[in-house]
Amino acid sequence: MALLEVKNLKTHFKTPDGIVKAVDGVSFTVDEGETLGIVGESGSGKSVTAMSLMQLNPVPPCFYPEGEILFEGRNLLEASEREMQKIRGDDMAMIFQDPMTSLNPVFTVGDQIMEAVRVHQKVSKKEARDKAIEVLRDVGIANPEKRVDEYPHQYSGGMRQRAMIAMALSCNPKILLADEPTTALDVTIQAQILELMVGLQEKYGTAIIMITHDLGVVAQLADKIMVMYGGRAVETGPTDDVFYDPLMPYSWSLIRSIPRLDKAGEVRLLPIKGSPPSLIFLPKGCNFAPRCPFVKDECHEIDPGLEEKRPGHRAACILSVEEIEENKHRIDAELGVEQA
Amino acid sequence: MSANGQAGEYLLETRDLKMHFPIKAGVFKRTVGHVKAVDGVDLQVRKGETLGLVGESGCGKSTLARLILRLHEATAGEVFFEGENILKYDRRQMMKVRRNLQIIFQDPYASLNPRMTVGSIIAEPLRTHKGTTDNIKRRVQELLEIVGLSPEHYNRYPHEFSGGQRQRIGVARAIALNPKVIICDEPVSALDVSIQAQVVNLLMDLQKEFDLTYIFIAHDLSVVKHISDRVAVMYLGRVVEIADRNQLYNRPLHPYTNSLLSAIPIPDPKLERQRQRVVLTGDVPSPANPPPGCTFHTRCPRVQDYCRNNVPPLERQEENGHRASCFFPVVSGQKIEEPTASTPYKAGE
């Protein structure tokens, strides 16, 4: 049994303009100690997926018309708020993009970690404080005995994110949800934080769900990938398969549209035309059809489900593997890209 | 080559440009210190090239851009445009120069006035710089077409456009007066990945078509590599390395450039697994109180005692104009942690 299994999750929001289908039928599994990378642009539903796992979406306007989130076999969508409070932090913890807004400015970093510890464990104040110092040391904060009594504003951006990770790990969760944890940080600090996360994963065997728009970050960390577009999972598979042989035109276009440090400047970038769809008025047929370089007439009619194209590698596209490969070659030839 | 050379060699040049923002405190707002945002920058920009400017947040990239346009008044230094020091110009002279120096901002949401139509936003520079009124509408529609928008969008408001389209409006406004230099201040970092390529390609096409010179500021080194001819790396208000694009990316001399490049994740899982990263320790020091000697010495994996007390000049270290401010530059193939030279590097030795 997988540690976490999400089946056909739908998270919709009621708004005055209509129902926003932020997440519309997403399924995936995460095993112990595994890293799943969720990739997508803003508005593709990555963060709402994570917030749904933690049951942190405000209800209403949010509602879950369908789906199951099975954590160790238990459906979290049916759990009471009391049960969820126990699961949050203890079994599943989350770190957010902006460490400044997710730390409370009027409490010391130590107080905030101690609070997390004392909610979940029956320990004295002294023990909680020792635990806070221990986790701060774990995440590489120098001089934790002193730093534990400082306020978030006394920390730099990278240190705040370290403190967030310390708080998330203080109860040894089984799953760590990281929602764009390094997007607000500089690259040299990003490298530090990613290295730290890998180290802690090796030490504690925590499963990580890494949500990001940066393909480089998932290439570095993820064991498997889920690509999201317009509230749907459009491609899932082992990291190497998705990178080297993407079978959904969107993933392929995304990889082709970013300049690469190791070969930039030699080939013209292939932009994806248009912009991501509105989640209220999704196009008929395939969500990506209006922007797809491989589009056929049928794409505007048929809504493709996620189907297994190769062993362990699923994609939502009505084109056959052969047709997709043929299209890739055609466009690469037009661009003058050499085949890898 | 630069310091003593004729100013006319380059389209745009800065000499020892400095911006020290005062820090004020107390009831009487006495100045208690200075944030040295830009601290002595010499840059030369050739006609028709793209000079990339990279560095982490707070390194002074954007302040430098604003100094060149005189959106901030520099504390010290000179900015030469077509051989003349524009920091000495009065308002009227500056108006003329501004026709030729334009800027594209990072945030396409904040840089377009929500109460103006797209037409009047793009027409504004034309009106300010006195085009004849009847031609303005035609010119604006032509500009909309050039940047890939439809001329019918003339009467719409910015909120009706997506981020990528708004950035196109910003580009149209910047090229309206046929400028010679455009400073692009993080023009794609606020955009979604699938949209970035659209704007990057547009900028590259416009450069060819209108013979533009770009100063392209970004923290994304991959995008900068893609678009630039030469690249300058900034750290704590100074340029620490400058070279031709391929030279800089393939054979960085400064340990900071080296670790910056090594920190960037590459979207290629097999390559990622093989890479040896140089992860810098600590954070960027405060520009209000930069460390003495080489400002990078607090984080440098190759630091020697000599670096703590001596400021390395930005000197030419290779034949082709590759300059770096480091006493113990990285030799290619060498591990970054091992400074082998026992005596500091000096140019000409």
PDB file of C-alpha atoms in Angstrom, chain A residues 262-268, chain B residues 225-226 245-246:
ATOM      1  CA  ASP A 262      24.477  24.083 -20.642  1.00  0.00           C
ATOM      2  CA  LYS A 263      23.453  24.853 -24.205  1.00  0.00           C
ATOM      3  CA  ALA A 264      21.671  28.202 -24.233  1.00  0.00           C
ATOM      4  CA  GLY A 265      21.997  30.572 -27.138  1.00  0.00           C
ATOM      5  CA  GLU A 266      22.448  27.999 -29.851  1.00  0.00           C
ATOM      6  CA  VAL A 267      18.850  27.229 -30.686  1.00  0.00           C
ATOM      7  CA  ARG A 268      15.872  29.519 -30.850  1.00  0.00           C
TER       8      ARG A 268
ATOM      9  CA  LYS B 225      23.111  33.295 -21.449  1.00  0.00           C
ATOM     10  CA  HIS B 226      20.531  32.805 -24.140  1.00  0.00           C
ATOM     11  CA  ARG B 245      29.111  34.956 -22.950  1.00  0.00           C
ATOM     12  CA  ASN B 246      30.694  31.627 -23.758  1.00  0.00           C
TER      13      ASN B 246
END
